[in-house]
Tab-separated table of C-alpha atoms in Angstrom:
chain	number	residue	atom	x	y	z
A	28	UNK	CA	54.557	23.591	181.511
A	29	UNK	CA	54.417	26.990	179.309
A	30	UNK	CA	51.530	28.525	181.662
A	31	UNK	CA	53.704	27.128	185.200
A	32	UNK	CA	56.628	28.647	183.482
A	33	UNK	CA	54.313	31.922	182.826
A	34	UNK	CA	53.394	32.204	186.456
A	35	UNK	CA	56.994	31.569	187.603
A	36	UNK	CA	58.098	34.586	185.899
A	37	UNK	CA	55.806	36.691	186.658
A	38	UNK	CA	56.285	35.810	190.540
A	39	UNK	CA	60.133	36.901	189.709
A	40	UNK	CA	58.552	40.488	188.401
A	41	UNK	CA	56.267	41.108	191.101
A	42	UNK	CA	58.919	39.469	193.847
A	43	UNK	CA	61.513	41.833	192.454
A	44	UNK	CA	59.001	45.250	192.793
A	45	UNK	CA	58.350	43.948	196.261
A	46	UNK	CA	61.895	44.335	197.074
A	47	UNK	CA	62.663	47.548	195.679
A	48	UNK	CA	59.662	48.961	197.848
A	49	UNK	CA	62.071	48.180	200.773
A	50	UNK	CA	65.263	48.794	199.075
A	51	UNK	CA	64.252	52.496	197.643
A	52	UNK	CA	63.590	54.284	200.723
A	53	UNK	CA	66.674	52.967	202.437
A	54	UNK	CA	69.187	53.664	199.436
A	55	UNK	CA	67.246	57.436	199.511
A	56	UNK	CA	67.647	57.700	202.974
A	57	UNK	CA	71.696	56.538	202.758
A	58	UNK	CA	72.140	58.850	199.574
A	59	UNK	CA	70.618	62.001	201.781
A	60	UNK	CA	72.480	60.719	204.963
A	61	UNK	CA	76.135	60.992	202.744
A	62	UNK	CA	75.051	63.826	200.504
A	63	UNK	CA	73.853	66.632	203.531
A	64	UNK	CA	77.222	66.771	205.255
A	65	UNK	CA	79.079	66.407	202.257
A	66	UNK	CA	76.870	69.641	201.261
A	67	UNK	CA	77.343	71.222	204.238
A	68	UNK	CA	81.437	70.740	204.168
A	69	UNK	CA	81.429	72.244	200.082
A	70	UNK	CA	79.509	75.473	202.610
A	71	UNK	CA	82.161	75.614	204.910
A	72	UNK	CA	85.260	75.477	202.904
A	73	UNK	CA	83.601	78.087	200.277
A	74	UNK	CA	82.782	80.526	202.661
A	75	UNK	CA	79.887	82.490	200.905
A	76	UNK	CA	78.457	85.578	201.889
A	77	UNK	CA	74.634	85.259	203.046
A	78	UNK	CA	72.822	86.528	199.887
A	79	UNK	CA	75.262	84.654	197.320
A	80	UNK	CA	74.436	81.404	199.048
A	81	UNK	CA	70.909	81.804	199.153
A	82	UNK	CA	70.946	83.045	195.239
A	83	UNK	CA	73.065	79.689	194.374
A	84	UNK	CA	70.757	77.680	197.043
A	85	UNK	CA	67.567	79.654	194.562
A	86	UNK	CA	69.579	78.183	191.175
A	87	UNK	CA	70.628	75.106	192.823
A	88	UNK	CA	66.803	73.817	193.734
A	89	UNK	CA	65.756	74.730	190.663
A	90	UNK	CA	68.156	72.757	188.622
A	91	UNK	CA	67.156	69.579	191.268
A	92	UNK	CA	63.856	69.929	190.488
A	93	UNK	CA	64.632	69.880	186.761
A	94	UNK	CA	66.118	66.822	187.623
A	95	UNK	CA	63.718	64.809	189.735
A	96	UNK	CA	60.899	66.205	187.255
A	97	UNK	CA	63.121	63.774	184.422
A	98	UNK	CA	63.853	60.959	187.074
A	99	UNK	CA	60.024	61.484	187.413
A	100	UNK	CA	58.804	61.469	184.080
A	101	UNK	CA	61.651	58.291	183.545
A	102	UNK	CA	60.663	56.056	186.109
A	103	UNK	CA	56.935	56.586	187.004
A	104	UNK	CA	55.603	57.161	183.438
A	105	UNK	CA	55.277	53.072	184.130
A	106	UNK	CA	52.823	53.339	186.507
A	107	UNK	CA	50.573	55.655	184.989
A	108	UNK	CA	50.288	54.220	180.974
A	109	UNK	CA	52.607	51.015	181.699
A	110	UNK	CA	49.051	48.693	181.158
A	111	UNK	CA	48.094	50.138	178.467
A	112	UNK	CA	51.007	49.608	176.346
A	113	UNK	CA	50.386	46.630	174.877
A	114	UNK	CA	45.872	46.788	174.403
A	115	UNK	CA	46.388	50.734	173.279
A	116	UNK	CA	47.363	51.356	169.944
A	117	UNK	CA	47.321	54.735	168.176
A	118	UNK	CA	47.668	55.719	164.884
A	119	UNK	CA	50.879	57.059	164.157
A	120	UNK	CA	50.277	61.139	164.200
A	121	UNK	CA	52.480	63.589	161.760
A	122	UNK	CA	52.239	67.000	162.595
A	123	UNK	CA	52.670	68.881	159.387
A	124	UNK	CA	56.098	66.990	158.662
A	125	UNK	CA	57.798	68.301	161.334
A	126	UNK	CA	57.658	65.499	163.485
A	127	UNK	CA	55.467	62.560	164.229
A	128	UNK	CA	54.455	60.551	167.844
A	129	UNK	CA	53.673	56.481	167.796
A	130	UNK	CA	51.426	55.014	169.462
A	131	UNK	CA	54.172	54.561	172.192
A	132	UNK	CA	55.281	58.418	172.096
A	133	UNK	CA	51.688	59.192	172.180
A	134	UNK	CA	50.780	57.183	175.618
A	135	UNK	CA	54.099	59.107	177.129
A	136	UNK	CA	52.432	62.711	176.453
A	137	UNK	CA	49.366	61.572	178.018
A	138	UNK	CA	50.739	60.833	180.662
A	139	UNK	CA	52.834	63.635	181.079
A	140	UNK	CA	49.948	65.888	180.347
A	141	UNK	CA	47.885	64.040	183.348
A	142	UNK	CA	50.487	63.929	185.614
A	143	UNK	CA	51.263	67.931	184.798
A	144	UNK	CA	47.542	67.818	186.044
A	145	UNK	CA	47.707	66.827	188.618
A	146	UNK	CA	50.485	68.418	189.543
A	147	UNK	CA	48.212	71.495	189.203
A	148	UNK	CA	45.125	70.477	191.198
A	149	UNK	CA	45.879	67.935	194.117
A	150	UNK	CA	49.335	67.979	195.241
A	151	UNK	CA	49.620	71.232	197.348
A	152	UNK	CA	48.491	69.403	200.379
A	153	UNK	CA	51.080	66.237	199.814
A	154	UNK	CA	53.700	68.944	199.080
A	155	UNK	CA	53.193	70.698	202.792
A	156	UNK	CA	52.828	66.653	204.353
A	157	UNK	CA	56.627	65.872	202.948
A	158	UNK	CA	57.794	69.077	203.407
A	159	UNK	CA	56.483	70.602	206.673
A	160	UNK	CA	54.316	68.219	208.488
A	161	UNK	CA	56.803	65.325	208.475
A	162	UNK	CA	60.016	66.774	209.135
A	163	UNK	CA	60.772	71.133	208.956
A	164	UNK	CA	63.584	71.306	205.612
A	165	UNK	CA	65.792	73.967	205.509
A	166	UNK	CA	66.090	75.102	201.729
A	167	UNK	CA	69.787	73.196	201.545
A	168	UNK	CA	67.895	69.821	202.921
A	169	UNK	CA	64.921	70.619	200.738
A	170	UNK	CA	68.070	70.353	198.218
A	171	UNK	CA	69.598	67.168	199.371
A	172	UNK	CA	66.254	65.262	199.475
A	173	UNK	CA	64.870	66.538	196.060
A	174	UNK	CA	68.607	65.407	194.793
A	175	UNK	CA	68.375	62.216	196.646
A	176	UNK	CA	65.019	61.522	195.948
A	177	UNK	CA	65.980	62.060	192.182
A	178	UNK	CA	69.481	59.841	192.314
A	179	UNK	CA	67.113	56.844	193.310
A	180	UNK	CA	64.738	57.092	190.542
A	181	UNK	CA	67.196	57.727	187.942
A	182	UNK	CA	69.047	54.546	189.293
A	183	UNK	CA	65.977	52.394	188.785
A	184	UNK	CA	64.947	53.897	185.490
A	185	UNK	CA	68.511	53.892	184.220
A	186	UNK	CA	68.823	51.292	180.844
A	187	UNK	CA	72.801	52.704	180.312
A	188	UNK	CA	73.764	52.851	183.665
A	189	UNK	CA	72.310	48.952	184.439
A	190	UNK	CA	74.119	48.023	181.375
A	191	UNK	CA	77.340	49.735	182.961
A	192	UNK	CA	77.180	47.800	186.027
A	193	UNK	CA	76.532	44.817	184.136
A	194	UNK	CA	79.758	45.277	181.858
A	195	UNK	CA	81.918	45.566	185.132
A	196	UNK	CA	80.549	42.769	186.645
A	197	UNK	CA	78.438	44.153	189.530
A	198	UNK	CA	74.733	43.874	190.200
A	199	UNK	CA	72.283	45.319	188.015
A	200	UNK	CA	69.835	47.680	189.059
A	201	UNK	CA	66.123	46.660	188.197
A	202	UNK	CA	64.602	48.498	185.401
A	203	UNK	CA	61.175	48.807	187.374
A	204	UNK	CA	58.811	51.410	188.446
A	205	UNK	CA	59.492	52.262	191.717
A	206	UNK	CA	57.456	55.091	194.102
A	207	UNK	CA	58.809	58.213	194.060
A	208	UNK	CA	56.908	58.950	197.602
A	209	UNK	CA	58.603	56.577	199.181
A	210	UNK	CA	61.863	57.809	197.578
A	211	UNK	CA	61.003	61.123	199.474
A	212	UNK	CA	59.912	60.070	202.474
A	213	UNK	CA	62.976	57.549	202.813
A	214	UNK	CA	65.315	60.906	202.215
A	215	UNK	CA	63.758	63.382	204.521
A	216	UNK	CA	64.098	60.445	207.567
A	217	UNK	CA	68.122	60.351	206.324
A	218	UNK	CA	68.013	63.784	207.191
A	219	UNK	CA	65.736	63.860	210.263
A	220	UNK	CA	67.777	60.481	211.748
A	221	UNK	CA	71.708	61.593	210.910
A	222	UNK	CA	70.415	65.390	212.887
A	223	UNK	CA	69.215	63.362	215.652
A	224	UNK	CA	65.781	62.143	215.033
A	225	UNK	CA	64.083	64.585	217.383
A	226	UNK	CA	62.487	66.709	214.579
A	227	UNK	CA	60.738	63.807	212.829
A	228	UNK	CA	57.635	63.764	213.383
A	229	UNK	CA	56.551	59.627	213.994
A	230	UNK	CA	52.399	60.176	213.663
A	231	UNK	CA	52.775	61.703	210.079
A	232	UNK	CA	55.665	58.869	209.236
A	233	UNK	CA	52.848	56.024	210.970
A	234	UNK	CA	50.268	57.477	208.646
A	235	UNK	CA	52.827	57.531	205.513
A	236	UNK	CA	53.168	53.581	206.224
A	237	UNK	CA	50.221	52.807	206.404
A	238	UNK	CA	49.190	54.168	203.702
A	239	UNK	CA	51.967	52.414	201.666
A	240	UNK	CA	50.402	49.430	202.951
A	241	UNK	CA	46.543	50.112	202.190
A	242	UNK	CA	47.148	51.303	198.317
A	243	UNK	CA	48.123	48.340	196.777
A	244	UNK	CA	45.402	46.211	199.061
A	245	UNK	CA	42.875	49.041	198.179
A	246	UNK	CA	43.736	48.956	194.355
A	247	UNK	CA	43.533	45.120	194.382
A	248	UNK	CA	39.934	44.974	195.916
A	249	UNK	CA	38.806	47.882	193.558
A	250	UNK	CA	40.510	46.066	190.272
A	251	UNK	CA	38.303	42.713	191.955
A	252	UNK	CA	35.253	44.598	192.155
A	253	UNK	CA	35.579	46.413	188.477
A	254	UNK	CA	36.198	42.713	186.847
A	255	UNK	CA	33.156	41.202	188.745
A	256	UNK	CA	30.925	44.115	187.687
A	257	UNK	CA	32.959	43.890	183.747
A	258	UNK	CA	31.512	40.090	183.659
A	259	UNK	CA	28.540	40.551	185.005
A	260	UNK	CA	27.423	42.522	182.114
A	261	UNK	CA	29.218	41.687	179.562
């Protein structure tokens, strides 16, 4: 009964990851659809000369990318050390009393430090697919999409503000790792579909989906092969 109880739940986990696959890029696509006229109104009504708006549009993409950096660093941290959290322990590490890292504080910086990494090496080319090749952002959309993109990861990494919801008796948003390219890529088609659709372009968004849909079958065979090889010799 303990183990069939054991495999219930963790059908619950995965069946409730599965959904938020769906459910983040429509709620970043619906934040970006709201958020870029309601940007482009705050324009209108302020009036700015040409230069001040693009200094504030300079400040204001900066401070987003602050922003989805922390969503970032809140939400997928999980998928990059999230397994190793319970078979990785560290010594506890003091630096010269000033302060000290766990073993749980200690898996975070890694992963920070790889994903700063990688930031570094691989991700011009991804940068210019979501930003150019799928759909041409002006600097205020760039805005909206980093801001949406951001909105949705905070919401899913969020311990206060599902305990909010809870307290006033509305649904709770799942505390699980969600993808923050699918965040993205569900804002920039908000834009693209609420300006009319003709500027997305549907090859780039066909190759995006499918490969949403090869990773986690491509993972799974590799993670197959690795634990046939791992008992074969040992």
């Amino acid at each position: 009964w303990n183990s069939w109880n054991g495999i219930a739940t963790d059908t619950e986990v995965i069946t409730k990851i599965v959904m938020t696959w769906a459910l983040c890029p429509i709620l970043a696509a619906f934040i970006a659809a709201v958020l870029l006229p309601l940007t482009g109104f705050v324009l209108r009504i302020t009036r700015l000369h040409l230069f001040r708006q693009d200094a504030l549009t300079r400040y204001a993409l900066i401070v987003a990318g602050v922003f989805g950096a922390y969503s970032l660093g809140a939400n997928n941290i999980a998928n990059v050390m999230g397994p190793f959290v319970e078979v990785v322990q560290f010594d506890e590490v003091d630096f010269y009393g000033l302060f000290s890292l766990n073993s749980l504080q200690q898996l975070f910086l890694l992963g920070g430090v790889a994903i700063s990494i990688g930031v570094f090496t691989y991700s011009r080319r991804v940068m210019f697919t979501v930003g150019k090749d799928l759909y041409n952002l002006s600097p205020v959309s760039g805005w909206v999409v980093i801001m949406a993109h951001s909105i949705v990861l905070f919401m899913f990494a969020s311990k206060g503000l599902s305990t909010w919801l809870n307290s006033a008796g509305l649904p709770q948003m799942p505390l699980v790792p969600v993808s923050s390219s699918q965040a993205v890529i569900g804002a920039v088609l908000g834009i693209g579909l609420i300006r009319g659709r003709h500027g997305i372009r549907w090859n780039v968004l066909g190759e995006i989906g499918l490969g949403w849909l090869l990773t986690p079958l491509i993972s799974a065979l590799l993670c197959i092969a690795a634990l046939a090889v791992f008992y074969l010799l040992f």
